[in-house]
mmCIF file of C-alpha atoms in Angstrom:
data_model
loop_
_atom_site.group_PDB
_atom_site.id
_atom_site.type_symbol
_atom_site.label_atom_id
_atom_site.label_comp_id
_atom_site.label_asym_id
_atom_site.label_seq_id
_atom_site.Cartn_x
_atom_site.Cartn_y
_atom_site.Cartn_z
ATOM 1 C CA MET K 1 147.370 98.081 101.962
ATOM 2 C CA GLN K 2 143.696 97.351 102.696
ATOM 3 C CA LEU K 3 142.587 97.234 99.063
ATOM 4 C CA GLU K 4 139.110 95.921 99.886
ATOM 5 C CA THR K 5 138.438 98.942 102.116
ATOM 6 C CA TYR K 6 139.089 101.363 99.251
ATOM 7 C CA ILE K 7 136.962 99.282 96.881
ATOM 8 C CA SER K 8 134.123 99.179 99.405
ATOM 9 C CA ASP K 9 134.206 102.973 99.762
ATOM 10 C CA LEU K 10 133.952 103.457 95.999
ATOM 11 C CA LEU K 11 131.090 100.980 95.553
ATOM 12 C CA TYR K 12 128.779 103.386 97.399
ATOM 13 C CA ARG K 13 129.264 106.015 94.670
ATOM 14 C CA TYR K 14 130.162 104.117 91.480
ATOM 15 C CA GLU K 15 128.653 101.198 89.606
ATOM 16 C CA CYS K 16 132.006 99.839 88.422
ATOM 17 C CA VAL K 17 135.301 99.673 90.352
ATOM 18 C CA THR K 18 138.122 98.106 88.329
ATOM 19 C CA ILE K 19 141.224 96.400 89.742
ATOM 20 C CA PRO K 20 143.785 96.711 86.908
ATOM 21 C CA GLU K 21 144.940 93.385 85.449
ATOM 22 C CA PHE K 22 142.501 91.451 87.650
ATOM 23 C CA GLY K 23 138.825 92.315 87.118
ATOM 24 C CA ALA K 24 136.027 94.665 88.109
ATOM 25 C CA PHE K 25 133.354 94.732 90.797
ATOM 26 C CA LEU K 26 129.974 95.798 89.406
ATOM 27 C CA THR K 27 126.854 96.964 91.239
ATOM 28 C CA GLN K 28 123.257 96.864 90.059
ATOM 29 C CA ARG K 29 120.189 98.239 91.822
ATOM 30 C CA ALA K 30 117.639 95.686 93.057
ATOM 31 C CA SER K 31 114.111 96.497 94.213
ATOM 32 C CA ALA K 32 112.711 95.676 97.630
ATOM 33 C CA THR K 33 111.663 92.045 98.032
ATOM 34 C CA ILE K 34 109.423 89.982 100.297
ATOM 35 C CA ASP K 35 110.099 86.411 101.348
ATOM 36 C CA ALA K 36 106.597 84.938 101.591
ATOM 37 C CA ALA K 37 107.832 81.839 103.421
ATOM 38 C CA THR K 38 109.364 83.776 106.329
ATOM 39 C CA ASN K 39 107.343 87.040 106.059
ATOM 40 C CA THR K 40 110.656 88.931 105.759
ATOM 41 C CA PHE K 41 110.833 92.330 104.035
ATOM 42 C CA TYR K 42 114.151 93.308 102.407
ATOM 43 C CA PRO K 43 114.841 96.987 101.450
ATOM 44 C CA PRO K 44 116.133 98.075 98.022
ATOM 45 C CA LYS K 45 119.847 97.393 97.597
ATOM 46 C CA LYS K 46 122.799 97.165 95.231
ATOM 47 C CA THR K 47 123.803 93.660 94.210
ATOM 48 C CA VAL K 48 127.547 93.136 93.719
ATOM 49 C CA SER K 49 129.027 90.963 90.956
ATOM 50 C CA PHE K 50 132.510 90.377 89.524
ATOM 51 C CA ASN K 51 133.645 90.434 85.878
ATOM 52 C CA GLU K 52 137.199 89.284 85.170
ATOM 53 C CA GLN K 53 136.953 90.479 81.549
ATOM 54 C CA ILE K 54 137.113 94.138 82.620
ATOM 55 C CA GLN K 55 140.772 94.717 83.507
ATOM 56 C CA LYS K 56 141.664 98.040 81.852
ATOM 57 C CA ASN K 57 142.957 100.640 84.298
ATOM 58 C CA ASP K 58 140.472 103.543 84.378
ATOM 59 C CA GLY K 59 142.415 105.326 87.132
ATOM 60 C CA LEU K 60 139.480 105.482 89.545
ATOM 61 C CA LEU K 61 140.912 103.177 92.222
ATOM 62 C CA ALA K 62 144.468 104.547 91.919
ATOM 63 C CA HIS K 63 143.300 108.167 92.144
ATOM 64 C CA TYR K 64 141.263 107.385 95.262
ATOM 65 C CA ILE K 65 144.176 105.589 96.979
ATOM 66 C CA ALA K 66 146.563 108.398 96.063
ATOM 67 C CA ASP K 67 144.166 110.964 97.515
ATOM 68 C CA VAL K 68 143.569 109.063 100.756
ATOM 69 C CA GLU K 69 147.193 108.062 101.403
ATOM 70 C CA LYS K 70 148.631 111.324 100.047
ATOM 71 C CA ILE K 71 150.961 109.542 97.631
ATOM 72 C CA PRO K 72 151.682 110.010 93.897
ATOM 73 C CA PHE K 73 149.405 108.371 91.368
ATOM 74 C CA GLU K 74 152.223 106.161 90.055
ATOM 75 C CA ILE K 75 153.021 104.837 93.540
ATOM 76 C CA ALA K 76 149.337 103.977 94.022
ATOM 77 C CA ASN K 77 149.351 101.975 90.777
ATOM 78 C CA GLU K 78 152.453 100.095 91.924
ATOM 79 C CA LYS K 79 150.779 99.192 95.217
ATOM 80 C CA ILE K 80 147.722 97.899 93.383
ATOM 81 C CA ALA K 81 149.862 95.782 91.035
ATOM 82 C CA LYS K 82 151.763 94.289 93.973
ATOM 83 C CA ARG K 83 148.515 93.415 95.736
ATOM 84 C CA VAL K 84 147.093 91.832 92.556
ATOM 85 C CA ASN K 85 150.151 89.577 92.227
ATOM 86 C CA THR K 86 149.654 88.418 95.821
ATOM 87 C CA ILE K 87 145.952 87.694 95.226
ATOM 88 C CA LYS K 88 146.676 85.696 92.056
ATOM 89 C CA SER K 89 149.310 83.684 93.946
ATOM 90 C CA TYR K 90 146.768 82.755 96.652
ATOM 91 C CA LEU K 91 144.160 81.788 94.062
ATOM 92 C CA THR K 92 146.655 79.622 92.139
ATOM 93 C CA GLN K 93 147.370 77.718 95.343
ATOM 94 C CA GLY K 94 143.646 76.951 95.710
ATOM 95 C CA GLU K 95 142.975 79.406 98.514
ATOM 96 C CA THR K 96 139.894 81.599 98.844
ATOM 97 C CA VAL K 97 140.524 85.350 98.804
ATOM 98 C CA THR K 98 138.060 87.326 100.918
ATOM 99 C CA PHE K 99 137.272 90.951 100.171
ATOM 100 C CA LYS K 100 135.720 92.189 103.404
ATOM 101 C CA ASN K 101 132.073 93.334 103.027
ATOM 102 C CA ILE K 102 132.276 92.574 99.281
ATOM 103 C CA GLY K 103 132.587 88.810 98.778
ATOM 104 C CA ASP K 104 134.853 85.777 98.301
ATOM 105 C CA ILE K 105 136.827 84.858 95.165
ATOM 106 C CA VAL K 106 138.182 81.385 94.346
ATOM 107 C CA PHE K 107 139.304 79.411 91.275
ATOM 108 C CA ASN K 108 137.036 76.570 90.143
ATOM 109 C CA ALA K 109 138.211 73.294 88.608
ATOM 110 C CA GLU K 110 138.533 74.953 85.193
ATOM 111 C CA GLY K 111 140.690 77.784 86.523
ATOM 112 C CA LYS K 112 137.887 80.333 86.224
ATOM 113 C CA ILE K 113 137.159 82.883 88.918
ATOM 114 C CA VAL K 114 134.046 82.210 90.988
ATOM 115 C CA PHE K 115 132.694 85.110 93.035
ATOM 116 C CA GLU K 116 130.357 84.715 96.016
ATOM 117 C CA PRO K 117 129.001 88.135 97.111
ATOM 118 C CA SER K 118 128.669 89.177 100.724
ATOM 119 C CA TYR K 119 125.415 90.664 102.018
ATOM 120 C CA HIS K 120 126.730 92.405 105.123
ATOM 121 C CA LEU K 121 126.552 95.906 103.602
ATOM 122 C CA ASN K 122 123.926 97.623 101.471
ATOM 123 C CA TYR K 123 125.767 99.878 99.000
ATOM 124 C CA LEU K 124 122.573 101.724 97.975
ATOM 125 C CA THR K 125 122.812 105.096 99.736
ATOM 126 C CA ASN K 126 119.073 105.738 99.335
ATOM 127 C CA SER K 127 118.434 102.764 101.640
ATOM 128 C CA PHE K 128 120.828 103.964 104.345
ATOM 129 C CA GLY K 129 119.484 103.018 107.773
ATOM 130 C CA LEU K 130 116.949 100.533 106.407
ATOM 131 C CA SER K 131 117.227 96.928 107.502
ATOM 132 C CA GLN K 132 115.253 93.795 106.920
ATOM 133 C CA PHE K 133 112.382 93.028 109.248
ATOM 134 C CA VAL K 134 109.943 90.192 109.824
ATOM 135 C CA SER K 135 106.239 90.945 109.882
ATOM 136 C CA PRO K 136 103.886 88.758 111.928
ATOM 137 C CA SER K 137 101.507 86.621 109.917
ATOM 138 C CA VAL K 138 98.165 88.189 109.112
ATOM 139 C CA VAL K 139 95.444 85.890 110.462
ATOM 140 C CA ARG K 140 92.145 86.532 108.759
ATOM 141 C CA GLU K 141 88.965 85.746 110.711
ATOM 142 C CA VAL K 142 87.003 82.785 109.376
ATOM 143 C CA TYR K 143 83.296 82.972 110.120
ATOM 144 C CA LYS K 144 81.874 79.713 111.367
ATOM 145 C CA THR K 145 78.703 78.211 109.890
ATOM 146 C CA GLU K 146 77.515 76.269 112.926
ATOM 147 C CA VAL K 147 74.975 78.972 113.839
ATOM 148 C CA GLU K 148 73.409 78.891 110.386
ATOM 149 C CA ALA K 149 73.171 75.127 110.561
ATOM 150 C CA ILE K 150 71.450 75.307 113.959
ATOM 151 C CA GLU K 151 68.946 77.899 112.708
ATOM 152 C CA LYS K 152 68.035 75.640 109.801
ATOM 153 C CA VAL K 153 67.412 72.688 112.125
ATOM 154 C CA ILE K 154 65.703 74.558 114.994
ATOM 155 C CA PRO K 155 63.843 77.642 113.727
ATOM 156 C CA LEU K 156 63.292 80.348 116.320
ATOM 157 C CA THR K 157 59.758 81.764 116.635
ATOM 158 C CA VAL K 158 58.406 84.589 118.742
ATOM 159 C CA THR K 159 54.875 84.358 120.163
ATOM 160 C CA HIS K 160 52.946 87.326 121.552
ATOM 161 C CA GLU K 161 51.415 86.825 124.985
ATOM 162 C CA LYS K 162 48.212 88.626 125.810
ATOM 163 C CA ARG K 163 48.022 90.174 129.254
ATOM 164 C CA LYS K 164 44.977 91.386 131.081
ATOM 165 C CA SER K 165 45.052 95.118 131.767
ATOM 166 C CA LYS K 166 44.348 96.169 135.326
ATOM 167 C CA PRO K 167 42.117 99.263 135.938
ATOM 168 C CA TYR K 168 44.330 100.910 138.592
ATOM 169 C CA PHE K 169 47.086 101.414 135.978
ATOM 170 C CA LYS K 170 44.794 103.870 134.145
ATOM 171 C CA TYR K 171 44.391 106.087 137.227
ATOM 172 C CA ALA K 172 48.126 106.083 137.889
ATOM 173 C CA ALA K 173 48.809 107.210 134.311
ATOM 174 C CA VAL K 174 46.337 110.123 134.579
ATOM 175 C CA ALA K 175 47.964 111.286 137.831
ATOM 176 C CA LEU K 176 51.441 111.145 136.296
ATOM 177 C CA ILE K 177 50.348 113.276 133.319
ATOM 178 C CA ALA K 178 48.822 115.918 135.623
ATOM 179 C CA LEU K 179 51.995 116.183 137.722
ATOM 180 C CA THR K 180 54.154 116.510 134.617
ATOM 181 C CA MET K 181 52.078 119.359 133.167
ATOM 182 C CA GLY K 182 52.153 121.251 136.467
ATOM 183 C CA GLY K 183 55.953 120.889 136.687
ATOM 184 C CA LEU K 184 56.412 122.229 133.166
ATOM 185 C CA VAL K 185 54.287 125.343 133.873
ATOM 186 C CA SER K 186 56.125 126.205 137.094
ATOM 187 C CA SER K 187 59.529 125.520 135.483
ATOM 188 C CA LYS K 188 58.772 127.931 132.597
ATOM 189 C CA TYR K 189 57.762 130.696 135.033
ATOM 190 C CA TYR K 190 60.983 130.231 137.043
ATOM 191 C CA ILE K 191 63.153 130.345 133.906
ATOM 192 C CA ASP K 192 61.446 133.550 132.716
ATOM 193 C CA GLN K 193 62.209 135.225 136.058
ATOM 194 C CA ILE K 194 65.894 134.253 135.864
ATOM 195 C CA GLU K 195 66.258 135.604 132.305
ATOM 196 C CA GLN K 196 64.646 138.919 133.291
ATOM 197 C CA HIS K 197 67.003 139.293 136.273
ATOM 198 C CA ASN K 198 70.075 138.518 134.146
ATOM 199 C CA GLN K 199 69.060 141.080 131.514
ATOM 200 C CA ILE K 200 68.739 143.850 134.125
ATOM 201 C CA ALA K 201 72.122 143.001 135.668
ATOM 202 C CA GLN K 202 73.782 142.989 132.242
ATOM 203 C CA GLU K 203 72.425 146.451 131.419
ATOM 204 C CA LYS K 204 73.774 147.870 134.708
ATOM 205 C CA ALA K 205 77.209 146.344 134.068
ATOM 206 C CA ASN K 206 77.332 147.868 130.551
ATOM 207 C CA GLN K 207 76.458 151.332 131.921
ATOM 208 C CA GLN K 208 79.231 151.140 134.543
ATOM 209 C CA LEU K 209 81.768 149.997 131.949
ATOM 210 C CA GLU K 210 80.921 152.855 129.565
ATOM 211 C CA ALA K 211 81.331 155.378 132.403
ATOM 212 C CA LYS K 212 84.785 154.062 133.254
ATOM 213 C CA ILE K 213 85.863 154.133 129.615
ATOM 214 C CA GLU K 214 84.833 157.783 129.283
ATOM 215 C CA GLN K 215 86.903 158.732 132.380
ATOM 216 C CA ALA K 216 90.032 156.808 131.398
ATOM 217 C CA THR K 217 92.882 158.455 129.499
ATOM 218 C CA PHE K 218 95.312 156.386 127.490
ATOM 219 C CA ASN K 219 98.785 157.559 126.479
ATOM 220 C CA LEU K 220 100.339 155.122 124.033
ATOM 221 C CA ASN K 221 103.878 155.959 122.971
ATOM 222 C CA PRO K 222 104.799 154.654 119.515
ATOM 223 C CA LEU K 223 107.099 151.644 119.661
ATOM 224 C CA PRO K 224 110.343 151.673 117.660
ATOM 225 C CA ALA K 225 110.186 149.746 114.406
ATOM 226 C CA ILE K 226 112.013 146.440 114.262
ATOM 227 C CA THR K 227 113.485 145.268 110.980
ATOM 228 C CA LEU K 228 114.171 141.574 110.523
ATOM 229 C CA ASN K 229 116.255 140.460 107.589
ATOM 230 C CA VAL K 230 115.242 136.931 106.776
ATOM 231 C CA VAL K 231 117.701 135.027 104.630
ATOM 232 C CA LYS K 232 116.428 131.762 103.229
ATOM 233 C CA GLN K 233 118.860 129.301 101.852
ATOM 234 C CA SER K 234 117.169 128.665 98.510
ATOM 235 C CA GLY K 235 117.036 125.168 97.107
ATOM 236 C CA ASN K 236 117.071 121.674 98.631
ATOM 237 C CA TYR K 237 119.403 120.160 96.001
ATOM 238 C CA HIS K 238 123.053 120.758 96.879
ATOM 239 C CA VAL K 239 126.127 119.917 94.764
ATOM 240 C CA VAL K 240 128.675 118.956 97.437
ATOM 241 C CA ALA K 241 132.359 119.682 96.914
ATOM 242 C CA GLY K 242 133.534 117.929 100.069
ATOM 243 C CA ALA K 243 133.162 117.485 103.829
ATOM 244 C CA PHE K 244 135.895 118.558 106.258
ATOM 245 C CA ARG K 245 136.601 117.755 109.875
ATOM 246 C CA VAL K 246 138.262 121.158 110.552
ATOM 247 C CA GLU K 247 135.971 124.123 109.905
ATOM 248 C CA ASP K 248 138.875 126.484 109.078
ATOM 249 C CA ASN K 249 139.652 124.400 105.993
ATOM 250 C CA CYS K 250 136.269 125.314 104.507
ATOM 251 C CA ALA K 251 137.136 129.006 103.957
ATOM 252 C CA GLN K 252 139.986 128.260 101.549
ATOM 253 C CA ILE K 253 137.872 125.775 99.579
ATOM 254 C CA ILE K 254 134.984 128.260 99.344
ATOM 255 C CA ASP K 255 137.312 130.969 98.010
ATOM 256 C CA GLU K 256 138.635 128.602 95.333
ATOM 257 C CA LEU K 257 135.127 127.581 94.261
ATOM 258 C CA LYS K 258 133.938 131.186 94.107
ATOM 259 C CA ALA K 259 136.957 131.985 91.912
ATOM 260 C CA GLN K 260 135.658 129.294 89.542
ATOM 261 C CA GLY K 261 132.309 131.130 89.362
ATOM 262 C CA TYR K 262 130.243 129.070 91.804
ATOM 263 C CA ASN K 263 128.097 130.407 94.653
ATOM 264 C CA ALA K 264 129.959 128.276 97.163
ATOM 265 C CA ARG K 265 129.195 128.141 100.858
ATOM 266 C CA THR K 266 128.829 125.787 103.814
ATOM 267 C CA ILE K 267 125.509 124.129 104.657
ATOM 268 C CA GLY K 268 126.292 123.052 108.204
ATOM 269 C CA VAL K 269 127.599 119.961 109.940
ATOM 270 C CA ASN K 270 126.375 116.484 109.013
ATOM 271 C CA LYS K 271 125.714 113.675 111.473
ATOM 272 C CA TYR K 272 129.338 112.549 111.203
ATOM 273 C CA GLY K 273 130.594 115.902 112.497
ATOM 274 C CA LEU K 274 131.932 117.020 109.093
ATOM 275 C CA HIS K 275 131.478 120.534 107.674
ATOM 276 C CA GLU K 276 129.923 120.273 104.205
ATOM 277 C CA VAL K 277 130.939 122.716 101.443
ATOM 278 C CA VAL K 278 128.748 123.005 98.335
ATOM 279 C CA TYR K 279 129.215 124.510 94.890
ATOM 280 C CA GLY K 280 125.652 125.812 95.170
ATOM 281 C CA SER K 281 122.055 125.003 96.077
ATOM 282 C CA TYR K 282 119.255 124.644 93.536
ATOM 283 C CA GLU K 283 115.463 124.547 93.522
ATOM 284 C CA THR K 284 115.118 121.590 91.137
ATOM 285 C CA ALA K 285 116.980 118.338 90.671
ATOM 286 C CA GLU K 286 117.397 119.100 86.958
ATOM 287 C CA ASP K 287 119.349 122.308 87.663
ATOM 288 C CA ALA K 288 121.474 120.538 90.267
ATOM 289 C CA TYR K 289 122.351 117.675 87.899
ATOM 290 C CA LYS K 290 123.448 120.128 85.193
ATOM 291 C CA VAL K 291 125.912 121.728 87.584
ATOM 292 C CA LEU K 292 127.029 118.335 88.910
ATOM 293 C CA ARG K 293 127.870 117.093 85.416
ATOM 294 C CA ASP K 294 129.859 120.258 84.691
ATOM 295 C CA VAL K 295 131.753 119.977 87.982
ATOM 296 C CA ARG K 296 132.621 116.320 87.476
ATOM 297 C CA THR K 297 133.756 116.958 83.920
ATOM 298 C CA ASN K 298 135.927 120.003 84.553
ATOM 299 C CA TYR K 299 136.883 120.192 88.225
ATOM 300 C CA ASN K 300 136.022 117.431 90.696
ATOM 301 C CA LYS K 301 135.086 113.848 89.830
ATOM 302 C CA GLU K 302 134.321 113.186 93.510
ATOM 303 C CA ALA K 303 131.483 115.759 93.761
ATOM 304 C CA TRP K 304 128.065 114.374 94.616
ATOM 305 C CA LEU K 305 124.433 115.470 94.959
ATOM 306 C CA LEU K 306 122.825 115.908 98.377
ATOM 307 C CA VAL K 307 119.099 116.446 98.898
ATOM 308 C CA LYS K 308 118.657 118.301 102.154
ATOM 309 C CA GLU K 309 116.159 120.916 103.356
ATOM 310 C CA LEU K 310 117.899 123.797 105.153
ATOM 311 C CA GLU K 311 116.364 125.874 107.932
ATOM 312 C CA VAL K 312 115.619 129.616 107.688
ATOM 313 C CA THR K 313 118.106 131.751 109.586
ATOM 314 C CA LEU K 314 117.754 135.338 110.851
ATOM 315 C CA GLU K 315 120.432 138.008 110.415
#
């Protein structure tokens, strides 16, 4: 039995997973961190620790194994006990027991359990898909002071040079002004002629268009009315009952949930190819959490909350 696989699955959803008569793995949320020495950014995560004082069987691990392997609850407890005896035997012999993707456990010189967590998996579902990354160093520009030092030593001055004006420049300027004035007068006359011609042509075009409109007859048949029933899946907060590989299995589950008084339905296929069935969808997180607490208390401890915006469909 791959006990560490079942424990790893549960650590995504629970903060405490107890192995009866051995100890408990605990998770605690840690904020995102930055390593200033290496410019490495680490996303938020769950840190895993081990407490050998918590050994009481809460039934969580056994129920999960029984559900996955389709075996009775008592048989699952027996399998766990057998595995615990094997682990204790290895530890007594001085060996290190490795829980894949969780960490290593070994006895120290005093016979106490020492746990070294593994960092291969991030058990915080909100950080799914996020990985650490290294940012290049930010090099800030440093302005040099050599130019200021040079200006203090060698001041720059500007001297005005007087030039003798030549008389033929005056005549050239007068001629240029005369040519410019003449060009402006002729250009204005040409523009006025163009505007007058355009106005006359526009009036003729308007008269022809009005004549054609008066002669035309339009027969517009009324178009049949089209009724579209738009059904919007209300609410982005969904209390999920389960996800199923075979779509036909969803109908039976939905009928059972509706018999319990819930507005159950499917919300599509997730990226793993599983059909998701929900107890209902809600506009606010507060409403969704109320239903989730009721479901976990009375019907399904494995239910969870999914935040997902659904598309509008047409019927």
